[in-house]
Short mmCIF file of C-alpha atoms and ligand atoms in Angstrom, two decimals:
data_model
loop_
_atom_site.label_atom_id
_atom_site.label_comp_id
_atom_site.label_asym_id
_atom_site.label_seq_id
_atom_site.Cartn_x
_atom_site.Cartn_y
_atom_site.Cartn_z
CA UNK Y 1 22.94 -55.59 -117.63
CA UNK Y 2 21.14 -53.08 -119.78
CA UNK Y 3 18.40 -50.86 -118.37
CA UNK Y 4 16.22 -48.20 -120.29
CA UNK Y 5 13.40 -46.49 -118.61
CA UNK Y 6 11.06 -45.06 -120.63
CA UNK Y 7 9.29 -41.72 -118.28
CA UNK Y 8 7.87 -38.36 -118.94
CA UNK Y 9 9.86 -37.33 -115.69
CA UNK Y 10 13.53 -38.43 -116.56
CA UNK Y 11 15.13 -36.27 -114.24
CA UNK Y 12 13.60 -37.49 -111.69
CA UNK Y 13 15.86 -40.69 -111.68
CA UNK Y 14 19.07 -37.87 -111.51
CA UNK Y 15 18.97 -38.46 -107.69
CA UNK Y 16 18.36 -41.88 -106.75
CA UNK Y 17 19.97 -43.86 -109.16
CA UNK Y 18 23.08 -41.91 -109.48
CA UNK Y 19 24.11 -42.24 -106.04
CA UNK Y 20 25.65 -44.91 -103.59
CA UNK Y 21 25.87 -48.23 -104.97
CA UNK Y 22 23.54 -47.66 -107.93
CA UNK Y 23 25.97 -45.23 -108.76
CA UNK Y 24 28.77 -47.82 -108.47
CA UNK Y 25 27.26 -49.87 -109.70
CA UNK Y 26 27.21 -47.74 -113.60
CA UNK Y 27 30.39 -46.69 -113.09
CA UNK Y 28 31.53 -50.50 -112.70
CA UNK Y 29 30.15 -51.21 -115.82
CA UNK Y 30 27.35 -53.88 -113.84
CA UNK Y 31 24.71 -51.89 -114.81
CA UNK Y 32 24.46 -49.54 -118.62
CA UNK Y 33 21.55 -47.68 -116.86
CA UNK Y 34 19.55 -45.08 -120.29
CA UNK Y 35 16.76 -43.22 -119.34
CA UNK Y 36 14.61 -41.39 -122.03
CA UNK Y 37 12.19 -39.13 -122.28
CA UNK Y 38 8.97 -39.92 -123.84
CA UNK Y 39 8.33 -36.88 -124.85
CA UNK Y 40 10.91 -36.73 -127.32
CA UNK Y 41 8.83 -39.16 -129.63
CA UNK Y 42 5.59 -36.55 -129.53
CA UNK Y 43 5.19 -34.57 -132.91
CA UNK Y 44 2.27 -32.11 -132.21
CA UNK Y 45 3.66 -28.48 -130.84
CA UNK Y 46 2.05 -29.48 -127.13
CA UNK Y 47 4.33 -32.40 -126.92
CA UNK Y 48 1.59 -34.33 -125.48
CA UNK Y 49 1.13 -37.69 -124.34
CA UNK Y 50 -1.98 -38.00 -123.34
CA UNK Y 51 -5.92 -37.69 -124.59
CA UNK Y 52 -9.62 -38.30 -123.40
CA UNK Y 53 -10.50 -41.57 -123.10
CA UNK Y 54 -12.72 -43.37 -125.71
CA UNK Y 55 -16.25 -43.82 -124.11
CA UNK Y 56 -15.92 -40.79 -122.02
CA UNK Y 57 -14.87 -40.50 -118.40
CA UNK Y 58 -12.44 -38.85 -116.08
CA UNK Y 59 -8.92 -38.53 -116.40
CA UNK Y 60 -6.77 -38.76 -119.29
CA UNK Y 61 -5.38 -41.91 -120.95
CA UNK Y 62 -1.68 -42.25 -122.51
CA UNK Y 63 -1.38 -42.59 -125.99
CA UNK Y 64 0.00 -45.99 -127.88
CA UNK Y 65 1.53 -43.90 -130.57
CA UNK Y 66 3.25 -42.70 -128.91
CA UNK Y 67 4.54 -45.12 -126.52
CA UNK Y 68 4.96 -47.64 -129.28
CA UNK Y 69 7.12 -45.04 -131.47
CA UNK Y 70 9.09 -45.36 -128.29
CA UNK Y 71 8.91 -48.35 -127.26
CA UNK Y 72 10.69 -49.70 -131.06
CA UNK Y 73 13.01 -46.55 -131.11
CA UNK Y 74 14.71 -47.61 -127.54
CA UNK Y 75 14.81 -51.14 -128.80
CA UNK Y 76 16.78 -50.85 -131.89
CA UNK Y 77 18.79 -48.48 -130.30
CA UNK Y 78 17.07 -45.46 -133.20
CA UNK Y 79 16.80 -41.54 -132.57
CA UNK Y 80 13.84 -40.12 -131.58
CA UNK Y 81 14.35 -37.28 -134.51
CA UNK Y 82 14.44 -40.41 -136.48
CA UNK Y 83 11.06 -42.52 -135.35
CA UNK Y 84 9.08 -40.15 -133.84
CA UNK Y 85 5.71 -40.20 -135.65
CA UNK Y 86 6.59 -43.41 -137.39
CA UNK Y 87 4.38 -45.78 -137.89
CA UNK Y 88 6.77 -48.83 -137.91
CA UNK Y 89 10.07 -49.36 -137.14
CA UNK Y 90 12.58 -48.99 -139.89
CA UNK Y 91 12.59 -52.80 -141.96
CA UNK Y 92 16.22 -53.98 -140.70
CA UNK Y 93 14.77 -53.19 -137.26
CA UNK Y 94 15.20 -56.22 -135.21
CA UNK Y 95 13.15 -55.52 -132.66
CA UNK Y 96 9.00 -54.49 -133.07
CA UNK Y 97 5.89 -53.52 -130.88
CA UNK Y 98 3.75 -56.79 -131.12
CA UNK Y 99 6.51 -59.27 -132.02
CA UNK Y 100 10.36 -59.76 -130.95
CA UNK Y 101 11.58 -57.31 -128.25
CA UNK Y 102 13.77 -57.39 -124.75
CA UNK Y 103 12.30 -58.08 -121.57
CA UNK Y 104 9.77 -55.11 -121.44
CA UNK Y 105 8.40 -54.28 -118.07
CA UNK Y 106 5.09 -51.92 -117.73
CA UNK Y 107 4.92 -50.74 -113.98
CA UNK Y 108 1.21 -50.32 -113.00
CA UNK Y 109 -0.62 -51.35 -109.91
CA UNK Y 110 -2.90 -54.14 -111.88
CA UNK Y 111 0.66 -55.91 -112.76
CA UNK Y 112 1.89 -59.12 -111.03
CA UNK Y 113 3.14 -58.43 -107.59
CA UNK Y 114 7.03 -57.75 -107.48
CA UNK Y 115 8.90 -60.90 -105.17
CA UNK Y 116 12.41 -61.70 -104.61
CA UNK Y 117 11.79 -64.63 -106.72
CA UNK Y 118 10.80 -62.12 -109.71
CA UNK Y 119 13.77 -60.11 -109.02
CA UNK Y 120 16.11 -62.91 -109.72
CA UNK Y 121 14.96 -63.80 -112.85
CA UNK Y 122 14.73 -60.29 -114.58
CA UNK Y 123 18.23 -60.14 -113.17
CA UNK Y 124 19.73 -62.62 -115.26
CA UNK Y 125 17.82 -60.62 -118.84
CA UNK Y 126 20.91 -59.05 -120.73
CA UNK Y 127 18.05 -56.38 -120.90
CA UNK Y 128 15.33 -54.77 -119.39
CA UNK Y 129 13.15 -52.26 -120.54
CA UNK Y 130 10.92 -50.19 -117.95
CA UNK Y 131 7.59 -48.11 -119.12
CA UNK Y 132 6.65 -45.49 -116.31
CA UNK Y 133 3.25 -45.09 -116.75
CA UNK Y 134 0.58 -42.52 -114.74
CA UNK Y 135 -1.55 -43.91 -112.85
CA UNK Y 136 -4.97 -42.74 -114.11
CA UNK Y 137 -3.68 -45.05 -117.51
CA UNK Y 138 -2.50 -46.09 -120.76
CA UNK Y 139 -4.05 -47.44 -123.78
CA UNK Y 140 -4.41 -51.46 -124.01
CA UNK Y 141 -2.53 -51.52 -126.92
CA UNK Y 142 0.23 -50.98 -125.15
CA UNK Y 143 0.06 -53.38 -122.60
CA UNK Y 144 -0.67 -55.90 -125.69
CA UNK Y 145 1.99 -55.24 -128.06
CA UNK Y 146 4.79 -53.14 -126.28
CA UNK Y 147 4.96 -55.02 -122.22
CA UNK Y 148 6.37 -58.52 -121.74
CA UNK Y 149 5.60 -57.99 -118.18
CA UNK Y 150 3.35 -56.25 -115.97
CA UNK Y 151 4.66 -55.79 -112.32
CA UNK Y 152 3.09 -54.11 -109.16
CA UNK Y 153 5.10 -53.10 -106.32
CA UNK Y 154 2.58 -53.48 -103.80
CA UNK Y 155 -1.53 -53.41 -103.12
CA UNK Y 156 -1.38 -49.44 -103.06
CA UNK Y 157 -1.61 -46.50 -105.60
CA UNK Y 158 1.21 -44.39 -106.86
CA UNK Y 159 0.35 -41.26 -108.69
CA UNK Y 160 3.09 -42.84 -111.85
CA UNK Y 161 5.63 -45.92 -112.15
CA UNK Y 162 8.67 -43.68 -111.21
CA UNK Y 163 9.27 -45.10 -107.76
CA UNK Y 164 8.35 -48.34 -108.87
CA UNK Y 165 11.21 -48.62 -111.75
CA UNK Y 166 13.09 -47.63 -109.17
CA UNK Y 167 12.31 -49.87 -106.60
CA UNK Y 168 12.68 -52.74 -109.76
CA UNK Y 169 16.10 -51.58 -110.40
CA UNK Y 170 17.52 -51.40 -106.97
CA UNK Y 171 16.03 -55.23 -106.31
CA UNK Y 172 17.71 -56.35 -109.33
CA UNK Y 173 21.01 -54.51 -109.72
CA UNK Y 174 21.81 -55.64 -106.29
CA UNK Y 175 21.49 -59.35 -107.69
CA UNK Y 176 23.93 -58.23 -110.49
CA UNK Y 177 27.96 -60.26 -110.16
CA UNK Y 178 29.69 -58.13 -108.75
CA UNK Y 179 27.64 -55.28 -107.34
CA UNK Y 180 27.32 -55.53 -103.84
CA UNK Y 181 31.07 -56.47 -102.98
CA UNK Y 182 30.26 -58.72 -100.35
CA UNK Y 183 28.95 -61.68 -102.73
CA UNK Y 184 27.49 -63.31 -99.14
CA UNK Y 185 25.42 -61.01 -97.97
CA UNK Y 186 22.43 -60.56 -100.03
CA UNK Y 187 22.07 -64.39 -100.41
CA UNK Y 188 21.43 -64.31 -96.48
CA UNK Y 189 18.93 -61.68 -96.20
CA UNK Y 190 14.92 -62.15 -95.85
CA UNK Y 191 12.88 -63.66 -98.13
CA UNK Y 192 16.17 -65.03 -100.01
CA UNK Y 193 15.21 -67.50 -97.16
CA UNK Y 194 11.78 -67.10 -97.14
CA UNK Y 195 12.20 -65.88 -93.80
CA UNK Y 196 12.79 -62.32 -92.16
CA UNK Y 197 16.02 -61.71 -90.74
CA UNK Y 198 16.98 -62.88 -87.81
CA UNK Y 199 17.75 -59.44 -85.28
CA UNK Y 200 21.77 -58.31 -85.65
CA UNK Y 201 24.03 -56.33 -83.09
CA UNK Y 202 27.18 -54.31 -82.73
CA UNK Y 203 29.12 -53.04 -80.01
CA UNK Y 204 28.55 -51.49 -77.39
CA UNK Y 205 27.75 -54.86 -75.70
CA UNK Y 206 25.74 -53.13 -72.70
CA UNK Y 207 23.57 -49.94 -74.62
CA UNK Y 208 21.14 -48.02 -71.83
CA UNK Y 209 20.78 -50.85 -70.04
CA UNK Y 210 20.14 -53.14 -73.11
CA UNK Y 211 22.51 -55.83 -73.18
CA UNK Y 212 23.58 -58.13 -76.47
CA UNK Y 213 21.56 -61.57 -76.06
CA UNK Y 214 24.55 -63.52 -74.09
CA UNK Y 215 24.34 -66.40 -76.93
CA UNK Y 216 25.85 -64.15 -79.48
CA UNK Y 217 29.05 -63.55 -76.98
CA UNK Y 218 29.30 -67.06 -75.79
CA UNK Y 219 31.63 -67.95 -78.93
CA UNK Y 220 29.50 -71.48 -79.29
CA UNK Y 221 28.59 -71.03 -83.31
CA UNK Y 222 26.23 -74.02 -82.92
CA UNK Y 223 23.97 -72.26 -80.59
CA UNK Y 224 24.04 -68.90 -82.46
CA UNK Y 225 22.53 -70.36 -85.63
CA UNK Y 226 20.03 -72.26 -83.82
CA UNK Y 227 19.09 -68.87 -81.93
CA UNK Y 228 19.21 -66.60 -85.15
CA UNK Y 229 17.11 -69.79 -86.92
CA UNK Y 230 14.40 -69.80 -84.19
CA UNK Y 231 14.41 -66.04 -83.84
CA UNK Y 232 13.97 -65.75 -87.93
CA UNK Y 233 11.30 -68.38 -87.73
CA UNK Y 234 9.48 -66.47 -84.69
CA UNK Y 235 9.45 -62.97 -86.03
CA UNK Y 236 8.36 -64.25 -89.32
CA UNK Y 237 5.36 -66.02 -87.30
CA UNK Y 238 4.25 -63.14 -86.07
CA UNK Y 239 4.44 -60.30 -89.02
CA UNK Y 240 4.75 -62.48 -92.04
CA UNK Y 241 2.72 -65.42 -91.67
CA UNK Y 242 1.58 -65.37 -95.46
CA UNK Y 243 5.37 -66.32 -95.72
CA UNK Y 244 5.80 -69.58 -94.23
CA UNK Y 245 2.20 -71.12 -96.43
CA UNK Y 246 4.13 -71.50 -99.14
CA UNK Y 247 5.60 -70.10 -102.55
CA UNK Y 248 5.40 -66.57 -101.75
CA UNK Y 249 8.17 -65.84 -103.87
CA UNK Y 250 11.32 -66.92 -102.36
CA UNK Y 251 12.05 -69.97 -105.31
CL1 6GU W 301 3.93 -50.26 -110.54
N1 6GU W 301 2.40 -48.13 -110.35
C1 6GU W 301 1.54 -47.34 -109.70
N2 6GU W 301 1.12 -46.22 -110.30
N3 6GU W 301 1.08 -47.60 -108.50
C2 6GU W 301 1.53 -48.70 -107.92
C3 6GU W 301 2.43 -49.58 -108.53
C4 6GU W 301 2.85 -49.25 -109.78
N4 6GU W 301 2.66 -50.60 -107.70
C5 6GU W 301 1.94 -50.36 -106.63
N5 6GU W 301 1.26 -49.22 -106.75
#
């Protein structure tokens, strides 16, 4: 799967996404992970993004020009020395701001909540786009003709969609074939369920005077998935009620 991410911090993604199994997961060709910075599609000497708000007010507000010049640049694979300042896309472009375009995500807390559910489908998109917003905003326009999607990662505020294109990618390069080696394991983890996970152990079978629950020595398989089963549907009882009313994202 393609990725771009679209930020006016693109170094910031240097350390999270090129390590560990994001890492391996570029270098095994799963993931064709771009990140650009927005900046490069600015024209005035300030390079700058932003401006007052229309109707007053605090705080600044992203420009669409900008983002849109972007936005169609990314998509048909153009130069920003190329499309920065343009007011359209070149006519052969394929792809436009307000008509056909990949998958185009805008991360901002008033988007849809991010599930498990929504994971799995952006996974199987040849192509994603990601817009990293700041917080304080971005002009409508580009929430109408740029996003496809908008997606929260949770009911509080981050100061800009960085960590939250981040958290997107993780949760869906980890779906990718291929990625996580073990093609069992993510399939059995909470929420794929719609349960938590039932607790795990290791050896040392006596810890401090904390023993392994004898069922999970006893070598009787039966009775070890009815344990982890009850003990999945018990801790999800108690912290994660919300989960078992219903489709909270687990599809
Ligand atoms: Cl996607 N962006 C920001 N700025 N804050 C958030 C968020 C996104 N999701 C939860 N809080």
């Amino acid at each position: 799967m393609r990725i771009d991410v679209l930020t006016i911090f693109p170094d910031w993604f240097d350390g999270p996404l090129r390590t560990s199994l994001l890492a391996r997961a570029v270098e095994q060709h799963a993931l064709d992970l771009r990140v650009h910075d927005l900046r490069d599609w600015t024209t005035d000497r300030h390079r700058s993004v932003d401006a007052a708000p229309y109707g007053g007010g605090a705080g600044m507000v992203m420009r669409a020009d900008v983002w849109l010049a972007a936005c169609e640049a990314v998509w048909n694979d153009l130069r920003p020395q190329d499309t920065a300042g343009a007011q359209h896309p070149p006519p052969e472009a394929r792809y436009r701001a307000g008509g056909e375009r990949p998958r185009t995500v805008l991360l901002t807390p008033r988007g849809r909540p991010l599930t498990q559910a929504l994971a799995g489908e952006l996974a199987a998109e040849p192509r994603l786009t990601l817009l990293c917003g700041r917080y304080e905003g971005i002009d409508e326009r580009v929430h109408q003709l740029a996003a496809t999607d908008e997606i929260s990662i949770g009911d509080y505020v981050l100061m800009g969609g960085e960590v939250a294109a981040a958290v997107v990618i993780e949760a869906v390069t980890r779906l990718l074939p291929g990625v996580v080696g073990n093609e069992e394991s993510p399939t059995d983890e909470s929420f794929t369920s719609g349960l938590l996970e039932y607790p795990q152990y290791t050896r040392p079978a006596q810890l401090r005077g904390h023993a392994v629950p004898e069922v999970l020595t006893s070598g009787d398989h039966g009775a070890v998935e009815r344990w982890r089963r009850e003990q999945a549907e018990e801790l999800t009882r108690r912290r994660r009620p919300d989960l078992l009313d219903g489709d909270e994202g687990h599809g």
